[in-house]
Tab-separated table of C-alpha atoms in Angstrom:
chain	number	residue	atom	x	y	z
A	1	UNK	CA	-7.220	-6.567	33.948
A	2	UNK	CA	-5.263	-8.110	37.278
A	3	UNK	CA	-6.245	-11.230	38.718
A	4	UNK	CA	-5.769	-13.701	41.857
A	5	UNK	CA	-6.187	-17.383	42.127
A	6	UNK	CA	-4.614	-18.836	45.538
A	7	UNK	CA	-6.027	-19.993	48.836
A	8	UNK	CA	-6.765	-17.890	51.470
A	9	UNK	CA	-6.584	-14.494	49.733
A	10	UNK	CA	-9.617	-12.568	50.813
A	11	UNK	CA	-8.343	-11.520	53.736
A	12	UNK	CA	-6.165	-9.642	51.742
A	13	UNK	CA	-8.793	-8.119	49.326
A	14	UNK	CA	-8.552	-4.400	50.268
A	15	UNK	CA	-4.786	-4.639	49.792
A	16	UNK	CA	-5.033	-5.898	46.014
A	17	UNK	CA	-8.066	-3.593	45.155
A	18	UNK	CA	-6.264	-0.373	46.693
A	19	UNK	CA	-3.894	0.222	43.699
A	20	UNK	CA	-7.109	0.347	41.714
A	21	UNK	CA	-8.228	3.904	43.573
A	22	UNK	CA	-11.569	2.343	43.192
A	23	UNK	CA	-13.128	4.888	45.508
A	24	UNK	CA	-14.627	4.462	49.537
A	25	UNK	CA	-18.224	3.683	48.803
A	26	UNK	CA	-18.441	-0.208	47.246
A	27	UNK	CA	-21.953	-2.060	46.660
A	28	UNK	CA	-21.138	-5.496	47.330
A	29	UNK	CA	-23.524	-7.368	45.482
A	30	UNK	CA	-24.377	-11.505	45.857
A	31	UNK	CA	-27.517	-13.476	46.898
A	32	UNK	CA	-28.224	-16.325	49.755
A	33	UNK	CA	-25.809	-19.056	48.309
A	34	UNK	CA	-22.778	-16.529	47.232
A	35	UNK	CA	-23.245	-14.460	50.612
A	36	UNK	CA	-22.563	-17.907	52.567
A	37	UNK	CA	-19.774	-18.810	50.357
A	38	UNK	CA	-17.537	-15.814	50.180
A	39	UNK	CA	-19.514	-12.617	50.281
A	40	UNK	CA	-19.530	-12.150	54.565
A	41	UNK	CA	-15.971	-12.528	54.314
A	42	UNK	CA	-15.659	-10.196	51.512
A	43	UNK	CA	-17.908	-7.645	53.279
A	44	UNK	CA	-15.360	-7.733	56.364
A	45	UNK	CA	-12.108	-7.676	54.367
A	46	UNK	CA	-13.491	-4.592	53.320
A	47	UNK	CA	-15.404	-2.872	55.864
A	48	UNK	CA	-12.092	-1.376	57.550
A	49	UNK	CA	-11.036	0.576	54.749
A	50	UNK	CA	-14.487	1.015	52.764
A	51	UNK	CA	-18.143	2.295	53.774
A	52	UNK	CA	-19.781	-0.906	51.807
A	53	UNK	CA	-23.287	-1.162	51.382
A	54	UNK	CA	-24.613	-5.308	50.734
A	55	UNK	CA	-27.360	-5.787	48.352
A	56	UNK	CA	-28.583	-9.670	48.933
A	57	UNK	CA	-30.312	-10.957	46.094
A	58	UNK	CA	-32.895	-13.900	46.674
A	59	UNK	CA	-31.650	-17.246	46.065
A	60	UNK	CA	-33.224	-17.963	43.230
A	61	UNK	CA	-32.392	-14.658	41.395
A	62	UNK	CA	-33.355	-14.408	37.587
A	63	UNK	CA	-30.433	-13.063	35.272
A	64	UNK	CA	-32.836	-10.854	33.614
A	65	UNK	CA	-32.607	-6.972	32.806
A	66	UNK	CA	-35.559	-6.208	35.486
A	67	UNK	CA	-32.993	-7.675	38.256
A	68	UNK	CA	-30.036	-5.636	37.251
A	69	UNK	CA	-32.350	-2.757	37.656
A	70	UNK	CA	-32.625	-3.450	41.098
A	71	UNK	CA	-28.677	-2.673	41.162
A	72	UNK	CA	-28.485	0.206	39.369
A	73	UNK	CA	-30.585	1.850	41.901
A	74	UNK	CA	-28.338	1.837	44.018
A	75	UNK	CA	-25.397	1.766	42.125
A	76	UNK	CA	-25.856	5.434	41.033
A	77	UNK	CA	-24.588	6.304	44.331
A	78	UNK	CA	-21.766	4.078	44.702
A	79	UNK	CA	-17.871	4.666	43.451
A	80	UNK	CA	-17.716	0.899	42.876
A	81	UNK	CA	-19.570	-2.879	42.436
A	82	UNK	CA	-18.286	-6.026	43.778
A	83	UNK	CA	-19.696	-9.202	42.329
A	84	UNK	CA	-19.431	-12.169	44.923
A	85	UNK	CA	-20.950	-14.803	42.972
A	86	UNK	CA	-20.042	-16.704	39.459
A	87	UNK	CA	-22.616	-16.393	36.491
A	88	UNK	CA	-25.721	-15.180	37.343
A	89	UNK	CA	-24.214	-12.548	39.893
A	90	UNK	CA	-21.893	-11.833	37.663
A	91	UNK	CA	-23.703	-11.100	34.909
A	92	UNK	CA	-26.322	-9.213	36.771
A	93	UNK	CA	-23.375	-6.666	38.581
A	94	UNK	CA	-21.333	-6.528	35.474
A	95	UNK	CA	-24.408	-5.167	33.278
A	96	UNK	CA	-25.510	-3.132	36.260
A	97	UNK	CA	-22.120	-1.544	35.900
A	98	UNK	CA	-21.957	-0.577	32.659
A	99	UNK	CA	-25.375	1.265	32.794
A	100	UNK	CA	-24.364	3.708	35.507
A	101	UNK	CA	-20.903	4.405	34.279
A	102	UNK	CA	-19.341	2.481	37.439
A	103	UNK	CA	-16.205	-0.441	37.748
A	104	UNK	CA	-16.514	-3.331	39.443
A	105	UNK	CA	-14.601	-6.295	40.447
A	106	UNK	CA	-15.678	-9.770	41.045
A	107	UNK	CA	-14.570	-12.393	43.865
A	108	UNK	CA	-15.398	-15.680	41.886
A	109	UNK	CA	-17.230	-18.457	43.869
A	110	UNK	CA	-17.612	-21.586	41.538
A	111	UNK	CA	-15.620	-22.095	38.276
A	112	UNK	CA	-18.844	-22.549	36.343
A	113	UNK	CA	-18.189	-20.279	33.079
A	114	UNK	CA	-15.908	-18.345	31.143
A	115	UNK	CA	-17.545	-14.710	31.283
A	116	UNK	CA	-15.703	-13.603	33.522
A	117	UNK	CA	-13.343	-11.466	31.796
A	118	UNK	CA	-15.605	-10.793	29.367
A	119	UNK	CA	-17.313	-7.720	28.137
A	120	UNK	CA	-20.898	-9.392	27.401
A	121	UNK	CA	-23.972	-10.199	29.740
A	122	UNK	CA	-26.496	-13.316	29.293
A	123	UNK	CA	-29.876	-11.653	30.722
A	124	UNK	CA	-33.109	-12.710	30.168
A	125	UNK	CA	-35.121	-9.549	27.994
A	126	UNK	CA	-39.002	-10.701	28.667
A	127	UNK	CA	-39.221	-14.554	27.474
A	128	UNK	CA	-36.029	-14.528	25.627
A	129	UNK	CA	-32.182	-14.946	26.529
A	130	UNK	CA	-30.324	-12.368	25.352
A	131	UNK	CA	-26.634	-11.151	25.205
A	132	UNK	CA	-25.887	-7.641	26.230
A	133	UNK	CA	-23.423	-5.058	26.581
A	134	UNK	CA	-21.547	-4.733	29.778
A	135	UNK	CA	-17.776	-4.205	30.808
A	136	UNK	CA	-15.263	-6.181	31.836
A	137	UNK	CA	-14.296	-6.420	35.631
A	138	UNK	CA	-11.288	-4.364	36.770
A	139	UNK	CA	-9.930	-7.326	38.924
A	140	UNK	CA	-10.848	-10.571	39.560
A	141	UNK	CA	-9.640	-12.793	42.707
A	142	UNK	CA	-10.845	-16.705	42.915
A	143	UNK	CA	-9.619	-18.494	46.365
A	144	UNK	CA	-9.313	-21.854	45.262
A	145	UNK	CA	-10.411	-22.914	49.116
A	146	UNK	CA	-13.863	-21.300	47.799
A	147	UNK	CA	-13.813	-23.009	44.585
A	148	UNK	CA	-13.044	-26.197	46.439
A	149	UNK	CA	-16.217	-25.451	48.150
A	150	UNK	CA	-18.777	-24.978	45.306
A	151	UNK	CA	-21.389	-27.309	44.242
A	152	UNK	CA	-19.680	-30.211	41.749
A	153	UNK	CA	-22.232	-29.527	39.041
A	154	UNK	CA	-21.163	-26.086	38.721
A	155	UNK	CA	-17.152	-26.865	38.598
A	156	UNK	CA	-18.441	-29.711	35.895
A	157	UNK	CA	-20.395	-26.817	34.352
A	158	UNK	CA	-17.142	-24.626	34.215
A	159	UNK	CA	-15.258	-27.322	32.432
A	160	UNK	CA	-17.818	-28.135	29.894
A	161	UNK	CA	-17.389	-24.329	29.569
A	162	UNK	CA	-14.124	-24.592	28.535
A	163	UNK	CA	-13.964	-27.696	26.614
A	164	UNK	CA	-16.189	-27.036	23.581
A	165	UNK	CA	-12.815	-24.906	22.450
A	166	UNK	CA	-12.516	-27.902	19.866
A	167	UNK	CA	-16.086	-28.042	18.858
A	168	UNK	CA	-16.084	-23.692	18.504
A	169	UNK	CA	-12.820	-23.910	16.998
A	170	UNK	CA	-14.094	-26.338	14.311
A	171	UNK	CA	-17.172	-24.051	13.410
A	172	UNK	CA	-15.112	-20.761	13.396
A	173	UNK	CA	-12.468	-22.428	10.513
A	174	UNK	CA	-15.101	-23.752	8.987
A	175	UNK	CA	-16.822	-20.038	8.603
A	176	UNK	CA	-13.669	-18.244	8.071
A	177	UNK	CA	-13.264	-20.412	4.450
A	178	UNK	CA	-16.864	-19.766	3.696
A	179	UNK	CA	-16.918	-16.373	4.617
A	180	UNK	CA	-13.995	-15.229	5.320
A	181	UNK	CA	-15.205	-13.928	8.934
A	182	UNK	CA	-12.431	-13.133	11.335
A	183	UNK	CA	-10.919	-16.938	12.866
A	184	UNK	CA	-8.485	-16.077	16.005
A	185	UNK	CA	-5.854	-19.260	15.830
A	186	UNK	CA	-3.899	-17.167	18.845
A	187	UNK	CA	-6.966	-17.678	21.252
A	188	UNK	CA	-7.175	-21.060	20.543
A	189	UNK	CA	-3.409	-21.950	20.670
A	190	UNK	CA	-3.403	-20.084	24.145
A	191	UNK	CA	-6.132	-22.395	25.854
A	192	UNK	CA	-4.906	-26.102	24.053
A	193	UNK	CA	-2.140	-26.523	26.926
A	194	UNK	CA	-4.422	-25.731	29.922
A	195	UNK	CA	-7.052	-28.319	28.093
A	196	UNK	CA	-4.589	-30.634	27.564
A	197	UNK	CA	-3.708	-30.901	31.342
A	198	UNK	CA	-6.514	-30.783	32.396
A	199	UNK	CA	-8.560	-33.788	30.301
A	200	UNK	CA	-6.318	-36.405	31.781
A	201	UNK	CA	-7.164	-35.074	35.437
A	202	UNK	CA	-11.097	-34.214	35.086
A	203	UNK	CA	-12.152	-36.766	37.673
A	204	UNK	CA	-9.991	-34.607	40.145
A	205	UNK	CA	-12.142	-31.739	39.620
A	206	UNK	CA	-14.427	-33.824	41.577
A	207	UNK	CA	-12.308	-33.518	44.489
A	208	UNK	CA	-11.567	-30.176	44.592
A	209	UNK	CA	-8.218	-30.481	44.019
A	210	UNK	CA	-6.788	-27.113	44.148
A	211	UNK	CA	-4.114	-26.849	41.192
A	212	UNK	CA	-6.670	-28.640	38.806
A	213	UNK	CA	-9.088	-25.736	40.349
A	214	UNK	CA	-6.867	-22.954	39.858
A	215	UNK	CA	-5.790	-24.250	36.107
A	216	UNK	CA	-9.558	-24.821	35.267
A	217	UNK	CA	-9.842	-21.013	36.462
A	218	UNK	CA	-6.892	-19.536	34.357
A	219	UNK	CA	-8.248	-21.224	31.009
A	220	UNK	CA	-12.083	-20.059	31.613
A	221	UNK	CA	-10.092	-16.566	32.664
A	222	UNK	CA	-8.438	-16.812	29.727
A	223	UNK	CA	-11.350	-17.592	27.413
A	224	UNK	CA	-13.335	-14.403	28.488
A	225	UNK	CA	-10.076	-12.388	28.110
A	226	UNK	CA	-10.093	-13.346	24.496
A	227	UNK	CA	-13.890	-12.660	24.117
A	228	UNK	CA	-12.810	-9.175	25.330
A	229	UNK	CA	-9.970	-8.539	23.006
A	230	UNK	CA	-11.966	-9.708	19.825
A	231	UNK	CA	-15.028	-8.099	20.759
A	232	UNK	CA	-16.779	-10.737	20.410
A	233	UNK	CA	-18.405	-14.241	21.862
A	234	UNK	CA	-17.120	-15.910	18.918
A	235	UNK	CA	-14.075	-17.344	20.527
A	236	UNK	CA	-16.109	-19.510	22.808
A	237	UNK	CA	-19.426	-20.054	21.957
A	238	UNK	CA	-20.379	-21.622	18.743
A	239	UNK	CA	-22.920	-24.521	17.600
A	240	UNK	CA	-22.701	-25.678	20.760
A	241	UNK	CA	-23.874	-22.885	22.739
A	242	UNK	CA	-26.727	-22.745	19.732
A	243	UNK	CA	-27.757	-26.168	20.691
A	244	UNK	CA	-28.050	-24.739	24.383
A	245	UNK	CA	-29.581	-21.739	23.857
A	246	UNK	CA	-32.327	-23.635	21.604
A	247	UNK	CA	-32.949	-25.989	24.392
A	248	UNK	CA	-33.519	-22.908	26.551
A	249	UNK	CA	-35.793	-21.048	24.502
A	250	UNK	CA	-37.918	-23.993	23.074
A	251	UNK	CA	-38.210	-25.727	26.613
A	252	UNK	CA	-36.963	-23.489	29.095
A	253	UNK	CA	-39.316	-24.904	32.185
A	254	UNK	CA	-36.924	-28.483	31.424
A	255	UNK	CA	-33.966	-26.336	30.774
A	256	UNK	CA	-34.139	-24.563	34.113
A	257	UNK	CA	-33.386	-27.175	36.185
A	258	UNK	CA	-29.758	-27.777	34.468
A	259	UNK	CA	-26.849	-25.216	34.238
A	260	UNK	CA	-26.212	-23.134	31.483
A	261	UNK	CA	-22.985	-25.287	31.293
A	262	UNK	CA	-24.635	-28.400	31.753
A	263	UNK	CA	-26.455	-27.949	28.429
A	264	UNK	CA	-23.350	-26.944	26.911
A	265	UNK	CA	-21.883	-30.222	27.759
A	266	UNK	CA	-24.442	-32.459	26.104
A	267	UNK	CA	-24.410	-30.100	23.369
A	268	UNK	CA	-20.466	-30.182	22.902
A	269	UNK	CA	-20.847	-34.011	22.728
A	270	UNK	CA	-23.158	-33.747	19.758
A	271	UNK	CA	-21.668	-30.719	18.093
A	272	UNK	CA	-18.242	-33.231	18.366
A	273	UNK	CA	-20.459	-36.255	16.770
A	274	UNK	CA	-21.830	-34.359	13.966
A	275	UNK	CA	-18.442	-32.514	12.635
A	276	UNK	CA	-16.731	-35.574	12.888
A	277	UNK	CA	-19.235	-37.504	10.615
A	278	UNK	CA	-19.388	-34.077	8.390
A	279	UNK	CA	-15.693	-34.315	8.271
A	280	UNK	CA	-15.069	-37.803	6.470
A	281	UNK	CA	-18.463	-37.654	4.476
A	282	UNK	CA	-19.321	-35.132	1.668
A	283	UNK	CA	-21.652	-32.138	3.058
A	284	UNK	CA	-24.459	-30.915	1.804
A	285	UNK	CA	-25.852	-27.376	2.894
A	286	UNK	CA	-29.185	-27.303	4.981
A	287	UNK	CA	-32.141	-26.300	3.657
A	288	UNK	CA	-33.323	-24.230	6.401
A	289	UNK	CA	-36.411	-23.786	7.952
A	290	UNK	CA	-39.110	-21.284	6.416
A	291	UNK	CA	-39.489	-18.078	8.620
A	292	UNK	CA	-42.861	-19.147	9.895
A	293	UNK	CA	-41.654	-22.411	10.804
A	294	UNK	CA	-39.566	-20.542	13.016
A	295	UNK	CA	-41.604	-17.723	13.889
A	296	UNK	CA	-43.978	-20.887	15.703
A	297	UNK	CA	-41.254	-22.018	17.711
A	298	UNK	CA	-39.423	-18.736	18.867
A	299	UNK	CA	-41.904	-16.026	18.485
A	300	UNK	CA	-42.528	-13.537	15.324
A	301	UNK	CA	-40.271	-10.672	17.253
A	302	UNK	CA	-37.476	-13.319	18.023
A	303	UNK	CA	-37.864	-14.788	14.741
A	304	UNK	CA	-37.581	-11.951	12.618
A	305	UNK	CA	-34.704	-10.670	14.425
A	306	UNK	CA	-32.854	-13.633	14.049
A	307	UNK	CA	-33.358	-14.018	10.216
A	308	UNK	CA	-32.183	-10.745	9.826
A	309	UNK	CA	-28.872	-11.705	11.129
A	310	UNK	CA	-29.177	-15.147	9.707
A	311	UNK	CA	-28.908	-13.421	5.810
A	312	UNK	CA	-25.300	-13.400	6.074
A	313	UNK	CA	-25.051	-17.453	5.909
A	314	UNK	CA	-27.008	-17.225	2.541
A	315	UNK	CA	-23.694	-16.109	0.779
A	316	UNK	CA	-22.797	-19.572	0.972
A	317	UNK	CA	-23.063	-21.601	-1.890
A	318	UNK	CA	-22.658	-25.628	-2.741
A	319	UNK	CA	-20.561	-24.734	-4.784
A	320	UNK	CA	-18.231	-22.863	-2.704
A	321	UNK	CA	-18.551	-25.481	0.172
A	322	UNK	CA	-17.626	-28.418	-2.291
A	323	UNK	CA	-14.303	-26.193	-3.538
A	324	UNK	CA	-12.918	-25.833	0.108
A	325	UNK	CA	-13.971	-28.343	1.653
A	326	UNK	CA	-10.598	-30.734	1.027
A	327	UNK	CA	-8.867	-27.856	2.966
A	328	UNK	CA	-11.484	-27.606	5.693
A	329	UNK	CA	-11.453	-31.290	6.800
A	330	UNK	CA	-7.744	-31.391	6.950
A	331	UNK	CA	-7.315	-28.216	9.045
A	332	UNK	CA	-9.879	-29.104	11.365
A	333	UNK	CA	-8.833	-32.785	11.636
A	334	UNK	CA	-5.772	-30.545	13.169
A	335	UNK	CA	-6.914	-29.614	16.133
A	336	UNK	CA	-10.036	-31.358	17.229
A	337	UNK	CA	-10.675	-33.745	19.921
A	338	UNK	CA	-12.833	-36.957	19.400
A	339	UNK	CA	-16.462	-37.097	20.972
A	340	UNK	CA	-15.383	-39.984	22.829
A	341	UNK	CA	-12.516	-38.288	24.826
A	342	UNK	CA	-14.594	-35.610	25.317
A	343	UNK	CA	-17.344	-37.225	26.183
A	344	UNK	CA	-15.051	-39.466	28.887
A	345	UNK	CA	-13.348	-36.394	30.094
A	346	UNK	CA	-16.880	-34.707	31.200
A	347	UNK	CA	-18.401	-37.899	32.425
A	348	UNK	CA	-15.290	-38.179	35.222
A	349	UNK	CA	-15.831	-34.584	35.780
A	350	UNK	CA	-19.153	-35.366	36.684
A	351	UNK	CA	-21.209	-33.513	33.198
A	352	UNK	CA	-24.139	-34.810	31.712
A	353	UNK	CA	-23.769	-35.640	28.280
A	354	UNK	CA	-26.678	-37.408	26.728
A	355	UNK	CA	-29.602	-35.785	26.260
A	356	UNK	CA	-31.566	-38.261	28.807
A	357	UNK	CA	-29.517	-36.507	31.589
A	358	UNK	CA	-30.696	-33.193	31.401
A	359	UNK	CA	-34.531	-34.496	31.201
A	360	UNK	CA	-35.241	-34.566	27.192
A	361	UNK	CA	-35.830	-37.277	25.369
A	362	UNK	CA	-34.347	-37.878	21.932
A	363	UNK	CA	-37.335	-36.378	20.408
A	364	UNK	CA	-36.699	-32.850	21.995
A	365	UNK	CA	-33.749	-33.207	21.418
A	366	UNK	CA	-33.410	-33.578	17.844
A	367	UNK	CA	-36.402	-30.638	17.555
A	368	UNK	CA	-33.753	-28.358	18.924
A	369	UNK	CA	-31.055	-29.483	16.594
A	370	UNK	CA	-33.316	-28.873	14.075
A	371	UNK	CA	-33.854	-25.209	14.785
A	372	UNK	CA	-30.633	-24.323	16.745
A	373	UNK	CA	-28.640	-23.151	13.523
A	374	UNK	CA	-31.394	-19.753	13.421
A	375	UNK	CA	-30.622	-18.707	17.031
A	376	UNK	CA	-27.284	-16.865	15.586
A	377	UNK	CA	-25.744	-16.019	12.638
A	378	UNK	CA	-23.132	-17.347	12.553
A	379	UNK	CA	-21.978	-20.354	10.392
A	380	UNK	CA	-21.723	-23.333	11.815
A	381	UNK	CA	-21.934	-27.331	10.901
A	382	UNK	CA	-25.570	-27.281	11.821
A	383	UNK	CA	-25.728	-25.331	8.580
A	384	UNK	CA	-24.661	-28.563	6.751
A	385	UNK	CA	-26.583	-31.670	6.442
């Protein structure tokens, strides 16, 4: 897929989209905060060269499934979708696209998460989060003036986003040598020199510093480019993201008042903390959970469906674990970063990164340690005690 990051580019929007042959009818799609940012200037860099229709989403718009049906029906009629937004627009258009059979392209207005290039959808399904099937955009601008301009927690959000590559990286070797499930060094190796500028300068993000904006935006471009070639989520979201996700399912009235990325930050800390003990200790496997343990905290349907995928992690013996374990530690002690540098890079970006900061106290927060390992199935070192 093509994209743009510069300043002052959507003026020129119609004359990037036009090699696409895209068609004339485009539903641009954004809500309150995303039509103020960029979407009326989207609409008009359009409107002489496209019959655009604007669907305006209320401002506080739930990324669910029943809100992307809103979309489709009027998508059916449409030759194309334009997300103006970042994650929850984006999501919701990107979904909403793949149902009717339609492209899309996205103008970006925070860089607050990696999904952008990728294939997958975070919706809500009823009570519970859920990823789904969607498609990838066929072009996706940022103007880094626009970037500049979005709330700080969500740029802090976007590089929380991006920086659990260590922490994912970690829990994807350390699967691989378990159970020999695919381990993409190449997507890795490809976002370590964008993270590695980027840590000593996180306190400009702050600023809105353009080329720290636009970098930030290549590597979170990057990561959902990888999470499209793999076919998977793998490549960016690991125990961390199954801290967050716990958090959201076991207290999601506390977890709605932080980002997505937010939680991912704190969790990235901790995920960090707990490898790095793992790594110069002697691990034991968990002893997980019973299935009506977890059935009481996520639900019987949720429940079941998650030990169903979690069967795979059973293969793993102490045994086995013991054997490889001399290699794990020292490929891993590699190409990780300490929880204290990454801890100090999200603090000057302005992330939270203690529990306390996104309004749990350590007793919460342990409780969704403790069941964050069933919310996927994949291995992880919340699967080790």
């Amino acid at each position: 897929m093509d994209n743009i990051i510069d300043s002052q580019i959507i003026a020129k929007l119609a004359k990037f989209i036009a090699p696409l042959g895209l068609g004339r009818n485009q539903l641009v799609v954004c809500d309150t905060n995303t039509w103020k940012a960029a979407g009326e200037q989207v609409f008009l860099a359009l409107s002489d060269d496209y019959q655009c229709m604007r669907l305006h989403l209320e401002e506080s718009v739930i990324p669910s499934i029943e809100t992307a049906k809103r979309i489709m029906a009027l998508a059916s009629d449409m030759d194309a979708l334009v997300a103006v937004g970042s994650g929850t627009i984006h999501d919701l258009t990107k979904y909403a696209a793949a149902q009717v059979g339609k492209p899309y392209f996205v103008v970006a207005t925070a860089a607050s998460m990696n999904g952008y290039a990728a294939k997958n959808a975070s919706l809500w399904e009823g009570a519970h989060k859920t990823t789904q099937a969607a498609v990838a955009p066929v072009f996706i601008m940022a103007d880094t003036e626009i970037l500049a301009e979005a709330p700080a927690r969500l740029t802090a959000s976007g590089f929380a986003d991006m920086l659990c590559r260590s922490t994912v990286q970690a829990d994807m070797f350390l699967s691989h040598k378990l159970l020999a499930t695919p381990y993409y060094e190449d997507a890795f190796n490809a976002v370590m020199p964008i993270e590695e500028a980027l840590i000593p300068k996180a306190k400009k993000l702050t600023t809105g510093d353009s080329k720290t904006l636009k970098a930030l935006m290549q590597g979170l471009i990057l990561g959902g480019e990888w999470m499209s070639k793999t076919g998977s989520s793998a490549t960016a979201s690991q125990g961390e993201h199954m801290i967050a996700h716990a958090i959201e399912m076991i207290y999601p009235k506390i977890a709605a008042r932080s980002y997505h990325g937010e939680l991912v930050a704190v969790a990235t800390v901790s995920m960090a903390k707990i490898q790095q003990r793992m790594l110069s200790a002697k691990p034991q496997l968990r002893k997980t959970a019973t299935l009506e343990n977890t059935q009481a905290v996520f639900g019987k349907k949720l429940a079941d469906q998650l030990f169903n995928d979690y069967q795979t992690k059973a293969a793993v013996t102490q045994e086995k674990l013991e054997s490889v374990w001399p290699e794990i530690s020292a490929g891993i002690f590699g190409f990780m970063i300490p929880a204290e540098i990454l801890a100090s890079a999200l603090e000057h970006a302005g992330a939270p990164t203690k529990p306390e900061h996104i309004g749990l106290t350590e007793d919460q927060y342990s409780y969704a340690l403790e069941y964050a390992h069933w919310t996927r199935g994949r291995f992880t070192f919340l699967d080790l005690v």
